[in-house]
Amino acid sequence: MQLRKISQLLLTSVCLCTGIAVFSLESDKDQDIVYTALGRSTSRIEGEVRIVTLEDDVKVTQGTLEISGDNATFESEAETSAIRQVSVNGSPARYRQQLDAGGDFVEGESEAIFYYVDGEPIVEFVGSAILRGTNDILRCSAIKYYTDSRFTETTGPCEGVSGRAMPGDAATEPEPGN
């Protein structure tokens, strides 16, 4: 019953957002998290945490943030249904998000993607992780990407970093491998 209410709420959110211009990255975290899956779903409560599992061709969006994979697990507050974390597994799981109004994107893929919603949103890539920004690429065992500040933490082994920076006053901080 509770899963049906959540699904109806999310469907309503999708309908309300249809036709609205693409949200900028800054507003992504303020948007509803919307999901779809072709397979079954299960729900259970463990202590204070509600766990919802979705199977088969899962897509999770929040504004311009998109994560897709084979299956997903949502962890939320049991009492309020406020989402804490979304885990997506795939072959590979994929991530994409618009960086700015100019249309630049950051993209990534790995065996598993963990999206932490509390505080500054964090996207963590685990297992054969790749993160591509406008100007560079990271390849490591694991990469943690802070979406607001655009900082990264990597766990090796890494295959290195490649990138491009502009000289002089036009220079920008490298994204996302700073």
mmCIF file of N, CA and C in Angstrom, residues 48-51 74-79 81-85:
data_model
loop_
_atom_site.group_PDB
_atom_site.id
_atom_site.type_symbol
_atom_site.label_atom_id
_atom_site.label_comp_id
_atom_site.label_asym_id
_atom_site.label_seq_id
_atom_site.Cartn_x
_atom_site.Cartn_y
_atom_site.Cartn_z
ATOM 1 N N GLU A 48 14.478 1.776 11.427
ATOM 2 C CA GLU A 48 13.955 3.083 11.027
ATOM 3 C C GLU A 48 14.077 3.329 9.522
ATOM 4 N N VAL A 49 14.479 2.291 8.768
ATOM 5 C CA VAL A 49 14.765 2.463 7.345
ATOM 6 C C VAL A 49 13.794 1.654 6.485
ATOM 7 N N ARG A 50 13.191 2.326 5.501
ATOM 8 C CA ARG A 50 12.371 1.651 4.496
ATOM 9 C C ARG A 50 13.290 1.336 3.316
ATOM 10 N N ILE A 51 13.258 0.109 2.835
ATOM 11 C CA ILE A 51 14.093 -0.322 1.718
ATOM 12 C C ILE A 51 13.180 -0.778 0.588
ATOM 13 N N PHE A 74 16.430 1.717 -2.885
ATOM 14 C CA PHE A 74 16.208 3.023 -2.265
ATOM 15 C C PHE A 74 16.144 2.827 -0.760
ATOM 16 N N GLU A 75 16.883 3.634 -0.022
ATOM 17 C CA GLU A 75 16.802 3.628 1.433
ATOM 18 C C GLU A 75 16.231 4.965 1.864
ATOM 19 N N SER A 76 15.144 4.922 2.653
ATOM 20 C CA SER A 76 14.507 6.153 3.101
ATOM 21 C C SER A 76 14.098 6.028 4.561
ATOM 22 N N GLU A 77 13.784 7.174 5.159
ATOM 23 C CA GLU A 77 13.278 7.198 6.526
ATOM 24 C C GLU A 77 11.935 6.469 6.533
ATOM 25 N N ALA A 78 11.775 5.510 7.428
ATOM 26 C CA ALA A 78 10.541 4.726 7.459
ATOM 27 C C ALA A 78 9.330 5.599 7.761
ATOM 28 N N GLU A 79 9.494 6.565 8.639
ATOM 29 C CA GLU A 79 8.362 7.379 9.065
ATOM 30 C C GLU A 79 7.987 8.460 8.053
ATOM 31 N N SER A 81 9.457 8.810 4.742
ATOM 32 C CA SER A 81 9.770 8.413 3.361
ATOM 33 C C SER A 81 10.809 9.310 2.699
ATOM 34 N N ALA A 82 11.518 10.142 3.480
ATOM 35 C CA ALA A 82 12.592 10.978 2.931
ATOM 36 C C ALA A 82 13.749 10.078 2.510
ATOM 37 N N ILE A 83 14.142 10.161 1.247
ATOM 38 C CA ILE A 83 15.181 9.282 0.712
ATOM 39 C C ILE A 83 16.548 9.695 1.231
ATOM 40 N N ARG A 84 17.321 8.708 1.690
ATOM 41 C CA ARG A 84 18.700 8.912 2.151
ATOM 42 C C ARG A 84 19.700 8.576 1.053
ATOM 43 N N GLN A 85 19.451 7.445 0.388
ATOM 44 C CA GLN A 85 20.439 6.906 -0.543
ATOM 45 C C GLN A 85 19.749 6.063 -1.605
#
